GROMACS .gro file of C-alpha atoms in nm:
model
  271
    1UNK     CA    1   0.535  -2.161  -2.020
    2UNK     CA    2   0.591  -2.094  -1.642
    3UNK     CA    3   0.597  -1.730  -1.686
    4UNK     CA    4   0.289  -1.744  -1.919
    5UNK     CA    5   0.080  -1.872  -1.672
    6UNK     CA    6   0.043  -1.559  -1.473
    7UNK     CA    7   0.024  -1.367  -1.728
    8UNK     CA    8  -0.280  -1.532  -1.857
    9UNK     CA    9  -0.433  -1.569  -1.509
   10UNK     CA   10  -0.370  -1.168  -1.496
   11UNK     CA   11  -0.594  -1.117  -1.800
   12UNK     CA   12  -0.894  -1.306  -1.730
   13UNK     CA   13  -0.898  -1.130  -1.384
   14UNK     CA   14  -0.897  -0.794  -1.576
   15UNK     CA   15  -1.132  -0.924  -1.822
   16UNK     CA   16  -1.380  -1.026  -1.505
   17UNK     CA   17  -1.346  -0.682  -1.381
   18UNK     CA   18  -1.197  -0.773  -1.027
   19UNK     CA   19  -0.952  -0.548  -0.854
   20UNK     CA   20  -0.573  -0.608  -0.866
   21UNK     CA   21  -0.441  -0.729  -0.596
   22UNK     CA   22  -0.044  -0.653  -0.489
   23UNK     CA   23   0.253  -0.720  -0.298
   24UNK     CA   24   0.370  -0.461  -0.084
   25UNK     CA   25   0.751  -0.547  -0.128
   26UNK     CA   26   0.866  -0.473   0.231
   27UNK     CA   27   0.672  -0.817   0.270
   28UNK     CA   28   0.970  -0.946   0.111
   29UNK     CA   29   1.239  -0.724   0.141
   30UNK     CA   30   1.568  -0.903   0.268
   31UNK     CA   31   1.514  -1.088  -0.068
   32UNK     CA   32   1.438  -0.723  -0.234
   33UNK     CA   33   1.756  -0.607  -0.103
   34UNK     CA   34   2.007  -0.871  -0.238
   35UNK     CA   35   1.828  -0.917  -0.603
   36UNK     CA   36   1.546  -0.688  -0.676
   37UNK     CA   37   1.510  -0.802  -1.091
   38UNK     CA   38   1.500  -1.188  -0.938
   39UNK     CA   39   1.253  -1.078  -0.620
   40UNK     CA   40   1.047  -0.894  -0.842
   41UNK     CA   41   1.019  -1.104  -1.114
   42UNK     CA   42   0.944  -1.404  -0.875
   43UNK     CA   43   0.663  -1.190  -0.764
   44UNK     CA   44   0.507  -1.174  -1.048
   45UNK     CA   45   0.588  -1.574  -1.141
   46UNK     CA   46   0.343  -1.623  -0.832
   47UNK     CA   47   0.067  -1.444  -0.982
   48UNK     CA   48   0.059  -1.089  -0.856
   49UNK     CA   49  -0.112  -0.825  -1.039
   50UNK     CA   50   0.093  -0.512  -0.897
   51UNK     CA   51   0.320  -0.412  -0.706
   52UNK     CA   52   0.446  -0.142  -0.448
   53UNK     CA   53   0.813  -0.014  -0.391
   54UNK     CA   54   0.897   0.112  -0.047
   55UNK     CA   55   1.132   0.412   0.074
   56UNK     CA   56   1.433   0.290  -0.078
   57UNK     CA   57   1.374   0.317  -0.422
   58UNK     CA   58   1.386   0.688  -0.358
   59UNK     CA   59   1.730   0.615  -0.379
   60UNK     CA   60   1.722   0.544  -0.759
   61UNK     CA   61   1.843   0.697  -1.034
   62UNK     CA   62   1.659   0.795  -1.326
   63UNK     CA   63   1.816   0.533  -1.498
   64UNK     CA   64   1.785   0.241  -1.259
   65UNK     CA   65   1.409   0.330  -1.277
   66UNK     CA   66   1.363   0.286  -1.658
   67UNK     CA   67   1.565   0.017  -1.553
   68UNK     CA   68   1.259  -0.104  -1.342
   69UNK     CA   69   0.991  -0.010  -1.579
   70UNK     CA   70   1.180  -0.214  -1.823
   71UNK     CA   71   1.112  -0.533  -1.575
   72UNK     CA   72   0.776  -0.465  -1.483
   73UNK     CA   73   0.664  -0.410  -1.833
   74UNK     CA   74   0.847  -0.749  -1.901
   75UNK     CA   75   0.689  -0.937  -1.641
   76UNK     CA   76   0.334  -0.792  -1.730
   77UNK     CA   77   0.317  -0.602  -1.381
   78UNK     CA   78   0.238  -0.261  -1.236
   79UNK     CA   79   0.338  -0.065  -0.991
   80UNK     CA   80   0.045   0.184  -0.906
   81UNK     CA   81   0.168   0.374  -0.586
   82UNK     CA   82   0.487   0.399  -0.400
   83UNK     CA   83   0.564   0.396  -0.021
   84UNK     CA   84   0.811   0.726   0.088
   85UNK     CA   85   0.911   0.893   0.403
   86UNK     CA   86   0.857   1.261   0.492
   87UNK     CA   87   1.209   1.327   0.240
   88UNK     CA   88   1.012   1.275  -0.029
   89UNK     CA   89   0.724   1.535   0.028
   90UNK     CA   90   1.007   1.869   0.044
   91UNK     CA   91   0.992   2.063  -0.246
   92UNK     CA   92   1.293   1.911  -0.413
   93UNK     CA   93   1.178   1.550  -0.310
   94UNK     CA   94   0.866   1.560  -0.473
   95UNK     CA   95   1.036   1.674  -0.778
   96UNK     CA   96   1.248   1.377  -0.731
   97UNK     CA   97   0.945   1.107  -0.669
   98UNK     CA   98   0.731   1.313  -0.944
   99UNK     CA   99   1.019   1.178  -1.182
  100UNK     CA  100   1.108   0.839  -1.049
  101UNK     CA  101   0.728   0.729  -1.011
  102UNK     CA  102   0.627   0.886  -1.353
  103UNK     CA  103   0.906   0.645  -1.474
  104UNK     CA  104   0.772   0.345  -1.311
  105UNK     CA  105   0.392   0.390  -1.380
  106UNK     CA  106   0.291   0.487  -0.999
  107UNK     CA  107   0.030   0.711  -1.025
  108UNK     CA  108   0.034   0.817  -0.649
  109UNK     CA  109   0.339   0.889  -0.399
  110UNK     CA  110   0.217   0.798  -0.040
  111UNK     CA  111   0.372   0.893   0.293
  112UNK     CA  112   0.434   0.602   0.453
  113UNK     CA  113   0.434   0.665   0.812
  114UNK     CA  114   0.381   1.043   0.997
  115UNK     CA  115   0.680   1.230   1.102
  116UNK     CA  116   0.711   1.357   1.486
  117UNK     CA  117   0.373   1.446   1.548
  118UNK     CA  118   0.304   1.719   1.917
  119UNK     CA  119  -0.030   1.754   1.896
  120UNK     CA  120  -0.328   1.847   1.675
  121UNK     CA  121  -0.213   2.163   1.537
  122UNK     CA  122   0.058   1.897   1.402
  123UNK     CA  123  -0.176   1.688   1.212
  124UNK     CA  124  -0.354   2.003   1.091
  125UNK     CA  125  -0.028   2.134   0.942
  126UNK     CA  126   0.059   1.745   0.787
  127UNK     CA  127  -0.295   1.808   0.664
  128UNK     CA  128  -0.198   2.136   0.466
  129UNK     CA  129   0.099   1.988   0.342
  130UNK     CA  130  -0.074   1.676   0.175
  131UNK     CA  131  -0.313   1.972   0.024
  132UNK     CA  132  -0.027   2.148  -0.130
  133UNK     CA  133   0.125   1.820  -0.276
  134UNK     CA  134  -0.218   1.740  -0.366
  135UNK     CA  135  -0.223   2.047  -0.572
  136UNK     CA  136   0.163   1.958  -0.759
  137UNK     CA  137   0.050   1.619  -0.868
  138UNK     CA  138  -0.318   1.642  -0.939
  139UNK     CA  139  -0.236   1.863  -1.281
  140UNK     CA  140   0.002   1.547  -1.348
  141UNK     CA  141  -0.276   1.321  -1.308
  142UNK     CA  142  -0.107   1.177  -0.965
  143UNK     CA  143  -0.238   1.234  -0.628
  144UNK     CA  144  -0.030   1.200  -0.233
  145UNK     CA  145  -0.198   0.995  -0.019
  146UNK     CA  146  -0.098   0.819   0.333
  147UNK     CA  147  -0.060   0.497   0.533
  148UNK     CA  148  -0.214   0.434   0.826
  149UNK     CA  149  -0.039   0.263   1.158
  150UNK     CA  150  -0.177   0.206   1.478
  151UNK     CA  151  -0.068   0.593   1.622
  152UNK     CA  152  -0.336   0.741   1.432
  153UNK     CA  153  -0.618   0.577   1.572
  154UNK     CA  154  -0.555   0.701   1.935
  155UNK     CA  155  -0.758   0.982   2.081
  156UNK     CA  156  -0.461   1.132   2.311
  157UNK     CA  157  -0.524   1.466   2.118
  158UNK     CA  158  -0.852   1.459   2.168
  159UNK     CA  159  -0.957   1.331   1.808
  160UNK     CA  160  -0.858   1.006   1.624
  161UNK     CA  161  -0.537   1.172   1.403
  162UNK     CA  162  -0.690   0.956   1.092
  163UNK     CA  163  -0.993   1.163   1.179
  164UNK     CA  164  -0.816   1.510   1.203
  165UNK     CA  165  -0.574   1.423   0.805
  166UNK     CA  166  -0.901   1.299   0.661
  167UNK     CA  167  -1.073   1.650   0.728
  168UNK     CA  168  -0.790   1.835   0.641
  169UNK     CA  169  -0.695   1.738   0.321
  170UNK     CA  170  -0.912   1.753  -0.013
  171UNK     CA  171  -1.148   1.438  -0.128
  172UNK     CA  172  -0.887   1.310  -0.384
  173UNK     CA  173  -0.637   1.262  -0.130
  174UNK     CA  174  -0.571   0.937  -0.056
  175UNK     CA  175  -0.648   0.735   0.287
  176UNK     CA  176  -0.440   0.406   0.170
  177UNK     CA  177  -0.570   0.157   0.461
  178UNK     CA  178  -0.384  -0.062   0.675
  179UNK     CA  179  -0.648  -0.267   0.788
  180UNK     CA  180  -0.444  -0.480   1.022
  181UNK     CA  181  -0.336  -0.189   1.225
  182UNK     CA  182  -0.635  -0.053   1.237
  183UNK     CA  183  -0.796  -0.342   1.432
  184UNK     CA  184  -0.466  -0.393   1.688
  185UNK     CA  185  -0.585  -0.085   1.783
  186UNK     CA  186  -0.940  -0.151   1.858
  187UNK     CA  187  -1.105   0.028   1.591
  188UNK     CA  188  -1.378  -0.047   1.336
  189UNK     CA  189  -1.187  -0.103   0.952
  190UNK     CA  190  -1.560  -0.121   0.810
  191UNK     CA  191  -1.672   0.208   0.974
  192UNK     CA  192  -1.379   0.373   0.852
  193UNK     CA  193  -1.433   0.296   0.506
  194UNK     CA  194  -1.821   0.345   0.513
  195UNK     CA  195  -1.733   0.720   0.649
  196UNK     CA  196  -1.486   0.789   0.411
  197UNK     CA  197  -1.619   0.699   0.080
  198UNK     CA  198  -1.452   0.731  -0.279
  199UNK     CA  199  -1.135   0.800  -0.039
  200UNK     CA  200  -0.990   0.421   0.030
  201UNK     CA  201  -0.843   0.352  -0.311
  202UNK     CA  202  -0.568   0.106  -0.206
  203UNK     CA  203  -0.588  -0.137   0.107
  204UNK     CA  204  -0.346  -0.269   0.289
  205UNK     CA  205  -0.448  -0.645   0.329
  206UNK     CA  206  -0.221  -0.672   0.599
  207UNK     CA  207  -0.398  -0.916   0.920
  208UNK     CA  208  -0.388  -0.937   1.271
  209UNK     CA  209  -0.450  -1.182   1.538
  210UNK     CA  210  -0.510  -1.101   1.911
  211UNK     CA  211  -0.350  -1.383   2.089
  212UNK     CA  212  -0.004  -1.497   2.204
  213UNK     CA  213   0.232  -1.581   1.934
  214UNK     CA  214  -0.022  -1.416   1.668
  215UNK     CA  215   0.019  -1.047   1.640
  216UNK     CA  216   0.132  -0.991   1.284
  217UNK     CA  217   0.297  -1.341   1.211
  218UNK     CA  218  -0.055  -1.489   1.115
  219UNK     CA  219  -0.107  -1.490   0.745
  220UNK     CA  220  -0.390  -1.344   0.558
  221UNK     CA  221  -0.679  -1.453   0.623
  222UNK     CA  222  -0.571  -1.640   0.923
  223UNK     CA  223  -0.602  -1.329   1.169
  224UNK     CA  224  -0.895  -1.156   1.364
  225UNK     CA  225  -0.998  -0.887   1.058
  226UNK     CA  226  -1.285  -0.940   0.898
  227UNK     CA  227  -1.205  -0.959   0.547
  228UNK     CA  228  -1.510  -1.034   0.359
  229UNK     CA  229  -1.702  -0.712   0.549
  230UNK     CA  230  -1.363  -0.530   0.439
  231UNK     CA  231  -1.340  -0.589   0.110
  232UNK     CA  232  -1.751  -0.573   0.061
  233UNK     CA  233  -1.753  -0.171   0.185
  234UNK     CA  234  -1.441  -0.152   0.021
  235UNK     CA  235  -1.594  -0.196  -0.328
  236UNK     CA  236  -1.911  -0.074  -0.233
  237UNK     CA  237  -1.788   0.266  -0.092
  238UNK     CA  238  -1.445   0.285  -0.033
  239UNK     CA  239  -1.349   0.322  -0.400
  240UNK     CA  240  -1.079   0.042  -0.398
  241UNK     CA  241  -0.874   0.053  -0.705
  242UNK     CA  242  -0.647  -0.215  -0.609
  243UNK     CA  243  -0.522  -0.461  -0.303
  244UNK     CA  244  -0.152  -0.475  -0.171
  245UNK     CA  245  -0.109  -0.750   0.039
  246UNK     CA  246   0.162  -0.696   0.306
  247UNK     CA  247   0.329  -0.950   0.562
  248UNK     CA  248   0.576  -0.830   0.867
  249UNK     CA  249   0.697  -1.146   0.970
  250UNK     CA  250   0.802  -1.420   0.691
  251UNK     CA  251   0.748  -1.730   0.936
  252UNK     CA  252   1.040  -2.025   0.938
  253UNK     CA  253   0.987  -2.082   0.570
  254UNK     CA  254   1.088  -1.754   0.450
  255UNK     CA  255   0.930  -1.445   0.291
  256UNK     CA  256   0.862  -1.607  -0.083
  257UNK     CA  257   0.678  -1.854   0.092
  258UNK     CA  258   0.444  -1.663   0.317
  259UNK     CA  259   0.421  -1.428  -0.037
  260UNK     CA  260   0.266  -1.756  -0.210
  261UNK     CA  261   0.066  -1.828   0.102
  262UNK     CA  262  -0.118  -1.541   0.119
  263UNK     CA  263  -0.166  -1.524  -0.198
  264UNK     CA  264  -0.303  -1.887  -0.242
  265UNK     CA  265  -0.545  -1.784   0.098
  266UNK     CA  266  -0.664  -1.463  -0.119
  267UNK     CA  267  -0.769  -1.634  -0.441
  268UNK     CA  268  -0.950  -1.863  -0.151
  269UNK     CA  269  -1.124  -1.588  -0.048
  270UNK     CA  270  -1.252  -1.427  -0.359
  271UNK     CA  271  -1.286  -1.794  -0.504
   0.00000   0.00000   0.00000
């Protein structure tokens, strides 16, 4: 009956037409690490829709990954996009996350942070190598996309670096938002989706709260971003296919708890 529940819950939401909404598992990733079936399939017991796998599960084997599909099928879950560092986005490590997501259901491999940027000619050339990806997985019916942190909003080169990979790469590529980041570092998250729209198909639902003893510990919808104006361009222009929420820092009652929390303050939210 318990694991019912969600799974009922998760078809009247698709029913309604409302977006997914996600855990980002680094969110809860010490408990990832020692039992992913268990972590995984508590996830989904607290009534998340999908789910994203960070860098490690590059790692996998074929099999461990049918493994996974196995589970999330199970448990009535997705997993729509995957988190991977630079490794994955050489020729033979697409090939590698081109097999593994394909496995799992993830429709789009996204670099998770940038690699050791110089200077604008360096975000230019990330720019052309998200294009050529682009052109690998779009035939495949995947696409490469990217995740913001605070070190592309700067203008040290001259131009915001979010600025410079958004003109450089083609209109299918996609600009996954961290919206948390975005507003540590004094920018606008509702300008940036209004000027990049059809492009912001997964947020980040990660918050932020200026303050001492804030910072990224706050849960969502407890920090400084404003989520309703979010979420409203979001749907409105952004093209949001889904919501991941994401947590840093777990709190005193661990990360399965903040999970729930946020969680329980989304469904607030949208209530």
């Amino acid at each position: 009956m318990a694991g019912a529940l969600p799974l009922a819950a998760r078809a009247l939401r698709a029913q309604s037409g409302a977006k997914p909404v996600g855990l980002e598992l680094y969110s809860v990733r010490t408990e990832l690490m020692k039992d992913l079936p268990g972590t995984v399939t508590a996830v989904a017991r607290m009534g998340y829709d999908v789910v994203e796998f960070y860098s490690p599960y590059f790692d996998w084997t074929p099999a461990a990954a049918k493994d996974v599909r196995k589970l999330l099928d199970d448990l009535g879950v997705k997993c729509l996009s995957t988190h991977n560092s630079p490794a994955a986005f050489t020729p033979d490590g697409l090939k590698k996350a081109i097999e593994l997501n394909q496995t799992i259901g993830s429709k789009t491999i996204v670099l998770a942070s940038s690699p050791r940027m110089t200077g604008l000619d360096s975000w230019k050339a990330l720019g052309e190598q998200m294009t050529g990806a682009m052109e690998t997985l779009r035939p495949l019916g995947m696409a490469a996309g990217f995740h913001n942190h605070q070190t592309e909003w700067g203008g040290a080169i001259g131009q915001r670096p979010m600025d410079v990979l958004a003109a450089n790469t083609p209109k299918d590529f996609v600009l996954q938002f961290d919206v948390g980041t975005c507003l540590e570092a004094g920018q606008d998250p509702v300008a940036w989706i209004k000027a990049n729209p059809g492009r912001i198909r997964s947020l980040h639902c990660k918050d932020w709260g200026a303050g001492e003893g804030r910072g990224y510990a706050v849960a969502f919808g407890e920090g400084d971003v404003p989520w309703k104006a979010v979420i409203d361009a979001a749907e409105a222009t952004g093209g949001v296919q889904y919501y991941l929420i994401e947590q840093e820092i777990a709190g005193p009652d661990g990360q399965f708890a903040m999970a729930q929390k946020c969680l329980a303050n989304w469904r607030k939210l949208r209530a």
